[in-house]
């Protein structure tokens, strides 16, 4: 019976079938044999997307894509993604052969271009990144549920700041070969920097989830390491751990626990962790938690409550629990809609405080003239779990024709002065 159940899980994990039902039937005229009658309902393994959407964190989004997880019946996955929004342009081509060798070694390629337009309107620092690159990766199955992976990636990132960028970003660029772009120094200057990075990516995963979308049992663990190799313009190490577990409680109630830990050493600012919003702690605005630094200057055209800008941190803690609720009706809707009650918490920290020592100069409603930058970081953004933020709420995810649509109402439990809260949040493109 255990092996029959495993066969069902294997079929569901392919993503090719909406439902899988295995029924043993005794073979006529035999005492020790049964047939296994397997009934499946197929779902499309290829998708095409042409959509216009809207999210609070990214504004209006235009998206087009072609994806085929069983390309020409080979089991290979081919995907082309193109999306444009007010905060990001992204183009990606990826090809994956899940059985590159008969032993189950996976091989994949990808090429991408990404332009992020991060500014104060969307609660991230006032700079733009232009990145393009590509890589090759391999995965090797250890056993039924475990696998390891390794890949090499080349990335070229150009950073251009706005005139009111934070002192944190300015000092990092100037310390790593950046330069002043405009001549309106010392205030209102724009800065730029170029970074070529050769990355080694290592990973381990353990997965016993019974299906990839809206699981009801099992768990998954993922550890990923990113190492910038010698010869790169910046050298850093970044480690993340993701975990989640599902426990069926009966009568279609499902309890989920989840968490994420992250740590980086010598991270460039554009690789920092962020917290707040979907995928972190709902009820707080996207990417608004954690370290904030004063801008190079203050403009009367900007809100005085926005003197300090969010720059992310090199350490992340987030965790939560959800109770999935049963629907009052049956049928395919149970595989397309999942309402939940949730409680979660998160925060990012700067444990290294590797900003250059020196005085911070700020004008406007908050004055920090004469404050040492390194001490300022330790006092305000160092590792302290008492600075965690928590929320509770209700939400749901609906698998629509244009992707998962998520909506939540969250109540922040311990927001403090300076936190940007948002009770109602929604987005298209993430399941939770």
Coordinates of C-alpha atoms in Angstrom, one line a residue:
X1 CA 0.0 0.0 0.0
X2 CA 2.9 2.4 0.8
X3 CA 4.3 1.9 -2.7
X4 CA 0.9 2.4 -4.3
X5 CA 0.6 5.7 -2.4
X6 CA 4.1 6.6 -3.6
X7 CA 3.1 6.0 -7.2
X8 CA 0.1 8.3 -6.8
X9 CA 2.3 11.1 -5.3
X10 CA 4.9 10.7 -8.1
X11 CA 2.2 11.2 -10.7
X12 CA 0.8 14.2 -9.0
X13 CA 4.2 15.8 -8.6
X14 CA 4.7 15.8 -12.4
X15 CA 2.1 18.6 -12.7
X16 CA 0.6 16.9 -15.7
X17 CA -2.5 15.7 -14.0
X18 CA -5.3 17.4 -12.2
X19 CA -6.5 14.3 -10.4
X20 CA -5.0 10.8 -9.9
X21 CA -7.0 7.8 -8.6
X22 CA -5.6 4.3 -8.2
X23 CA -7.9 1.4 -7.5
X24 CA -6.7 -2.2 -7.0
X25 CA -8.8 -4.9 -8.7
X26 CA -8.3 -8.6 -8.2
X27 CA -7.2 -10.6 -11.2
X28 CA -9.8 -13.2 -12.1
X29 CA -8.9 -16.8 -11.4
X30 CA -5.8 -15.9 -9.3
X31 CA -5.3 -15.8 -5.5
X32 CA -2.2 -13.6 -5.3
X33 CA -2.5 -10.9 -8.1
X34 CA -4.2 -7.6 -8.5
X35 CA -4.4 -5.1 -11.3
X36 CA -4.0 -1.4 -10.5
X37 CA -6.5 0.7 -12.4
X38 CA -5.2 4.3 -12.7
X39 CA -7.6 7.0 -13.7
X40 CA -6.2 10.4 -14.3
X41 CA -7.5 13.7 -15.4
X42 CA -5.0 15.5 -17.5
X43 CA -4.3 19.2 -17.3
X44 CA -2.5 21.4 -19.8
X45 CA 1.3 21.0 -19.6
X46 CA 1.7 24.1 -21.8
X47 CA 0.5 27.6 -21.0
X48 CA 0.6 30.9 -22.9
X49 CA 0.1 34.1 -21.0
X50 CA -0.9 37.5 -22.3
X51 CA -2.1 39.6 -19.3
X52 CA -2.5 43.0 -17.8
X53 CA -2.5 43.0 -14.0
X54 CA -2.1 45.3 -11.0
X55 CA -0.4 44.9 -7.7
X56 CA 0.2 47.4 -4.9
X57 CA 3.9 46.8 -4.9
X58 CA 4.5 46.9 -8.6
X59 CA 1.7 49.0 -10.1
X60 CA 0.4 48.0 -13.6
X61 CA 2.0 44.9 -15.0
X62 CA 2.1 43.7 -18.6
X63 CA 3.0 40.1 -19.0
X64 CA 3.5 37.6 -21.9
X65 CA 4.9 34.2 -21.8
X66 CA 5.1 30.7 -23.3
X67 CA 5.7 27.7 -21.1
X68 CA 5.8 24.0 -21.9
X69 CA 6.7 21.5 -19.1
X70 CA 6.4 18.5 -21.5
X71 CA 7.9 20.0 -24.6
X72 CA 7.0 17.8 -27.6
X73 CA 6.4 14.9 -25.2
X74 CA 10.0 14.8 -24.0
X75 CA 9.3 15.8 -20.4
X76 CA 11.7 18.8 -21.0
X77 CA 10.6 22.2 -19.8
X78 CA 11.0 25.3 -22.0
X79 CA 9.8 28.7 -20.9
X80 CA 9.9 32.3 -22.3
X81 CA 8.8 35.1 -19.9
X82 CA 8.5 38.8 -20.6
X83 CA 7.0 41.2 -18.2
X84 CA 7.0 45.0 -17.7
X85 CA 5.8 46.9 -14.7
X86 CA 6.4 50.3 -13.0
X87 CA 9.1 48.7 -10.9
X88 CA 10.7 46.1 -13.2
X89 CA 11.3 44.9 -16.7
X90 CA 12.2 41.2 -16.9
X91 CA 13.0 38.9 -19.9
X92 CA 14.0 35.3 -19.4
X93 CA 14.6 32.1 -21.5
X94 CA 15.1 28.8 -19.7
X95 CA 15.4 25.2 -20.8
X96 CA 15.5 22.3 -18.4
X97 CA 16.0 18.6 -19.1
X98 CA 14.9 16.8 -15.9
X99 CA 16.5 13.5 -17.1
X100 CA 19.7 14.6 -18.8
X101 CA 21.1 11.2 -17.8
X102 CA 19.4 7.9 -17.1
X103 CA 20.3 8.3 -13.4
X104 CA 18.0 11.3 -13.2
X105 CA 20.6 14.1 -13.4
X106 CA 18.9 17.4 -14.3
X107 CA 20.5 20.0 -16.6
X108 CA 19.2 23.5 -17.2
X109 CA 20.2 26.7 -19.0
X110 CA 18.8 30.2 -18.6
X111 CA 19.5 33.7 -20.0
X112 CA 17.9 36.8 -18.6
X113 CA 17.7 40.6 -18.6
X114 CA 16.3 42.5 -15.7
X115 CA 15.9 46.2 -15.1
X116 CA 14.6 47.2 -11.7
X117 CA 13.2 50.7 -11.2
X118 CA 13.3 50.9 -7.5
X119 CA 12.3 54.2 -5.9
X120 CA 10.6 55.8 -3.0
X121 CA 7.2 55.3 -4.5
X122 CA 7.5 51.6 -4.0
X123 CA 9.3 51.6 -0.7
X124 CA 12.7 50.6 -1.9
X125 CA 15.8 52.7 -2.3
X126 CA 16.2 55.4 -4.9
X127 CA 18.3 53.6 -7.5
X128 CA 18.0 51.6 -10.8
X129 CA 19.7 48.3 -11.6
X130 CA 20.3 47.0 -15.2
X131 CA 21.3 43.3 -15.1
X132 CA 21.9 40.7 -17.7
X133 CA 23.4 37.3 -17.6
X134 CA 23.0 33.5 -17.9
X135 CA 24.0 30.3 -16.4
X136 CA 24.0 26.5 -16.4
X137 CA 22.9 24.3 -13.5
X138 CA 22.7 20.6 -12.7
X139 CA 20.6 18.7 -10.2
X140 CA 21.3 15.2 -8.8
X141 CA 18.7 13.1 -6.9
X142 CA 20.0 11.5 -3.7
X143 CA 16.9 9.5 -3.1
X144 CA 13.1 9.7 -3.6
X145 CA 12.8 13.0 -1.8
X146 CA 16.2 14.6 -1.7
X147 CA 18.4 16.2 -4.4
X148 CA 21.4 18.4 -4.6
X149 CA 22.2 21.1 -7.2
X150 CA 25.1 23.2 -8.5
X151 CA 25.3 25.9 -11.1
X152 CA 27.5 28.6 -12.5
X153 CA 26.1 32.0 -13.4
X154 CA 27.6 35.2 -14.9
X155 CA 25.9 38.5 -14.1
X156 CA 26.6 42.1 -15.2
X157 CA 24.8 44.7 -13.1
X158 CA 24.9 48.5 -13.6
X159 CA 23.6 50.6 -10.8
X160 CA 22.5 54.2 -11.3
X161 CA 21.1 56.2 -8.4
X162 CA 18.7 59.1 -8.1
X163 CA 19.6 62.5 -6.7
X164 CA 18.4 61.6 -3.2
X165 CA 19.9 58.2 -2.7
X166 CA 20.8 57.1 0.8
X167 CA 24.2 57.7 2.3
X168 CA 24.5 53.8 2.6
X169 CA 24.2 53.2 -1.1
X170 CA 26.3 56.3 -2.0
X171 CA 29.2 55.2 0.2
X172 CA 29.1 51.6 -1.0
X173 CA 29.3 52.7 -4.7
X174 CA 32.2 55.1 -4.1
X175 CA 34.1 52.5 -2.1
X176 CA 33.8 49.9 -4.9
X177 CA 34.9 51.9 -7.9
X178 CA 31.7 53.9 -8.5
X179 CA 31.7 57.5 -9.5
X180 CA 29.6 60.7 -9.4
X181 CA 27.4 60.9 -12.4
X182 CA 26.3 64.6 -12.0
X183 CA 28.2 67.6 -10.9
X184 CA 25.7 69.1 -8.5
X185 CA 27.8 67.8 -5.5
X186 CA 27.7 67.6 -2.6
X187 CA 23.9 67.6 -2.6
X188 CA 21.6 66.2 -5.3
X189 CA 24.4 64.2 -6.9
X190 CA 23.7 61.0 -8.8
X191 CA 26.1 58.0 -8.6
X192 CA 26.8 55.0 -10.8
X193 CA 28.7 51.7 -10.5
X194 CA 29.3 48.6 -12.6
X195 CA 29.6 45.1 -11.2
X196 CA 30.6 41.9 -13.0
X197 CA 30.0 38.7 -10.9
X198 CA 30.8 35.0 -11.4
X199 CA 28.5 33.1 -9.1
X200 CA 28.6 29.5 -7.8
X201 CA 25.2 28.4 -6.7
X202 CA 24.8 25.3 -4.5
X203 CA 21.6 23.8 -3.2
X204 CA 20.0 21.0 -1.3
X205 CA 16.3 20.2 -1.2
X206 CA 14.0 17.7 0.6
X207 CA 10.4 17.5 -0.6
X208 CA 7.6 15.2 0.5
X209 CA 4.7 17.4 -0.5
X210 CA 1.8 15.5 -2.1
X211 CA 1.3 18.0 -4.9
X212 CA 3.0 21.2 -6.2
X213 CA -0.1 23.5 -5.9
X214 CA -2.2 23.7 -2.7
X215 CA -0.6 20.7 -0.9
X216 CA -2.4 19.0 1.9
X217 CA 0.4 17.0 3.5
X218 CA 4.2 16.6 3.5
X219 CA 7.0 19.1 3.9
X220 CA 9.8 20.8 2.0
X221 CA 13.2 22.1 3.0
X222 CA 15.6 24.1 0.7
X223 CA 19.1 25.4 1.4
X224 CA 20.7 27.6 -1.2
X225 CA 24.1 29.1 -1.2
X226 CA 25.4 31.8 -3.5
X227 CA 29.1 32.5 -3.7
X228 CA 30.7 35.2 -5.8
X229 CA 33.9 33.7 -7.1
X230 CA 37.4 35.3 -7.2
X231 CA 37.7 37.6 -10.2
X232 CA 34.3 39.1 -9.6
X233 CA 34.1 42.9 -9.0
X234 CA 32.5 42.1 -5.6
X235 CA 33.0 39.0 -3.5
X236 CA 30.2 37.9 -1.1
X237 CA 28.5 34.8 0.3
X238 CA 24.7 34.4 0.7
X239 CA 22.9 31.6 2.4
X240 CA 19.1 31.0 2.6
X241 CA 16.9 28.3 4.2
X242 CA 13.3 27.8 3.3
X243 CA 10.9 25.4 5.0
X244 CA 7.2 24.6 5.1
X245 CA 5.1 21.7 6.4
X246 CA 1.4 20.7 5.9
X247 CA -0.7 18.8 8.3
X248 CA -4.2 17.6 7.4
X249 CA -6.5 18.1 10.4
X250 CA -9.6 16.3 9.0
X251 CA -12.8 17.7 7.4
X252 CA -10.6 19.5 4.8
X253 CA -8.8 21.7 7.3
X254 CA -5.1 21.9 6.7
X255 CA -2.5 23.5 9.0
X256 CA 0.7 24.9 7.4
X257 CA 3.9 26.1 9.1
X258 CA 6.5 28.0 7.2
X259 CA 9.7 30.0 7.7
X260 CA 12.8 31.5 6.0
X261 CA 16.2 32.4 7.3
X262 CA 18.8 34.3 5.4
X263 CA 22.4 35.5 6.0
X264 CA 24.9 37.3 3.8
X265 CA 28.5 38.2 4.2
X266 CA 29.8 41.3 2.5
X267 CA 26.6 41.6 0.5
X268 CA 26.4 44.4 -2.1
X269 CA 23.3 46.5 -1.3
X270 CA 21.4 45.3 -4.3
X271 CA 21.6 41.7 -3.0
X272 CA 20.1 42.6 0.4
X273 CA 17.1 40.9 2.0
X274 CA 13.9 42.8 2.5
X275 CA 10.8 42.2 4.6
X276 CA 7.2 43.4 4.6
X277 CA 4.2 42.5 2.4
X278 CA 3.3 39.2 0.7
X279 CA 5.8 36.4 1.2
X280 CA 7.0 38.0 4.4
X281 CA 4.7 39.6 6.9
X282 CA 1.4 40.9 5.6
X283 CA 0.0 44.1 7.1
X284 CA 3.2 46.0 6.6
X285 CA 3.9 47.7 3.3
X286 CA 6.2 45.9 0.8
X287 CA 9.9 46.1 1.7
X288 CA 9.5 48.7 4.3
X289 CA 10.8 46.9 7.4
X290 CA 14.4 46.8 8.6
X291 CA 17.4 49.2 8.1
X292 CA 16.8 52.7 7.0
X293 CA 19.4 55.4 6.3
X294 CA 19.1 59.1 5.7
X295 CA 19.4 60.4 2.1
X296 CA 22.2 62.4 0.8
X297 CA 20.0 65.5 0.9
X298 CA 16.5 66.6 1.6
X299 CA 14.1 68.1 -0.9
X300 CA 11.1 70.1 0.1
X301 CA 9.2 68.2 -2.7
X302 CA 9.5 65.0 -0.7
X303 CA 7.5 64.1 2.3
X304 CA 9.3 64.8 5.5
X305 CA 8.2 61.4 6.8
X306 CA 10.3 59.9 4.1
X307 CA 13.7 61.3 5.0
X308 CA 15.0 57.9 5.7
X309 CA 15.1 55.2 2.9
X310 CA 14.8 51.4 3.2
X311 CA 18.0 49.7 2.1
X312 CA 17.4 46.1 3.3
X313 CA 19.8 44.0 5.4
X314 CA 22.2 41.1 5.4
X315 CA 20.1 38.9 7.8
X316 CA 16.5 37.8 7.6
X317 CA 14.1 36.0 9.9
X318 CA 10.5 35.3 8.9
X319 CA 8.0 32.6 10.0
X320 CA 4.3 32.0 10.2
X321 CA 1.4 29.6 10.3
X322 CA -1.8 29.3 8.2
X323 CA -5.0 27.4 8.7
X324 CA -6.5 26.5 5.3
X325 CA -10.3 26.5 5.6
X326 CA -12.7 24.1 3.8
X327 CA -15.0 25.5 1.1
X328 CA -18.8 25.2 1.5
X329 CA -19.0 23.5 -1.9
X330 CA -17.2 20.6 -3.6
X331 CA -15.7 20.0 -7.1
X332 CA -12.7 21.5 -8.9
X333 CA -13.0 24.7 -6.8
X334 CA -11.2 22.9 -4.0
X335 CA -8.1 22.8 -6.2
X336 CA -8.4 26.4 -7.4
X337 CA -9.3 28.4 -4.3
X338 CA -7.8 28.3 -0.8
X339 CA -9.0 30.6 2.0
X340 CA -6.7 30.8 5.1
X341 CA -6.3 32.4 8.5
X342 CA -2.7 33.4 9.3
X343 CA -0.3 34.7 11.8
X344 CA 3.3 35.6 10.8
X345 CA 6.3 37.7 11.7
X346 CA 9.5 38.9 10.0
X347 CA 12.3 41.4 10.2
X348 CA 15.7 42.1 8.4
X349 CA 18.8 43.3 10.2
X350 CA 22.3 44.6 9.4
X351 CA 24.5 42.5 11.6
X352 CA 27.8 43.7 10.0
X353 CA 27.2 47.5 9.9
X354 CA 30.0 47.8 7.4
X355 CA 29.1 51.3 6.5
X356 CA 32.1 53.7 6.6
X357 CA 32.6 55.5 9.9
X358 CA 31.9 59.2 9.6
X359 CA 29.3 61.8 10.3
X360 CA 25.8 61.7 8.9
X361 CA 24.6 65.0 7.6
X362 CA 20.8 65.5 7.2
X363 CA 18.6 68.5 6.9
X364 CA 14.8 68.6 7.2
X365 CA 12.6 67.4 10.0
X366 CA 15.2 64.9 11.3
X367 CA 18.7 66.1 12.0
X368 CA 21.6 63.7 12.4
X369 CA 24.5 66.0 11.8
X370 CA 27.5 64.8 13.8
X371 CA 26.2 61.2 14.3
X372 CA 28.7 58.5 13.5
X373 CA 27.3 56.2 10.7
X374 CA 28.6 52.9 12.1
X375 CA 27.3 53.6 15.6
X376 CA 24.0 54.7 14.1
X377 CA 23.7 51.4 12.3
X378 CA 24.5 49.3 15.4
X379 CA 22.0 51.3 17.6
X380 CA 19.1 51.1 15.1
X381 CA 19.5 48.1 12.8
X382 CA 21.7 45.5 14.6
X383 CA 20.4 42.0 15.4
X384 CA 17.7 42.2 18.0
X385 CA 14.7 39.8 17.9
X386 CA 12.7 42.3 20.0
X387 CA 12.4 44.3 16.8
X388 CA 10.4 41.6 15.0
X389 CA 7.1 42.7 13.5
X390 CA 4.0 40.5 13.7
X391 CA 0.5 40.4 12.2
X392 CA -2.6 38.2 12.0
X393 CA -5.3 38.1 9.3
X394 CA -7.3 36.3 6.7
X395 CA -6.7 35.8 3.0
X396 CA -7.2 33.6 0.0
X397 CA -5.6 32.5 -3.2
X398 CA -7.5 31.9 -6.4
X399 CA -5.8 30.1 -9.3
X400 CA -7.0 32.2 -12.3
X401 CA -6.4 32.0 -16.0
X402 CA -3.7 34.8 -15.6
X403 CA -2.0 33.3 -12.6
X404 CA -2.6 33.0 -8.8
X405 CA -4.5 36.0 -7.4
X406 CA -3.9 36.6 -3.7
X407 CA -5.9 38.9 -1.4
X408 CA -5.4 39.4 2.3
X409 CA -6.6 41.6 5.2
X410 CA -4.0 41.8 8.0
X411 CA -3.8 43.5 11.4
X412 CA -0.3 44.5 12.5
X413 CA 0.2 43.5 16.2
X414 CA 3.2 45.6 17.2
X415 CA 3.8 48.3 14.6
X416 CA 6.0 51.2 15.8
X417 CA 6.5 54.8 14.8
X418 CA 7.9 55.0 11.3
X419 CA 6.4 51.7 10.2
X420 CA 4.3 51.8 7.0
X421 CA 1.3 49.6 7.5
X422 CA -1.3 48.5 4.9
X423 CA -4.2 46.3 6.0
X424 CA -5.5 45.2 2.6
X425 CA -3.0 43.8 0.1
X426 CA -3.2 41.9 -3.1
X427 CA -1.1 40.7 -6.0
X428 CA -1.1 38.4 -8.9
X429 CA 1.6 35.7 -9.3
X430 CA 2.3 34.2 -5.9
X431 CA 0.7 31.3 -4.0
X432 CA 0.6 31.1 -0.3

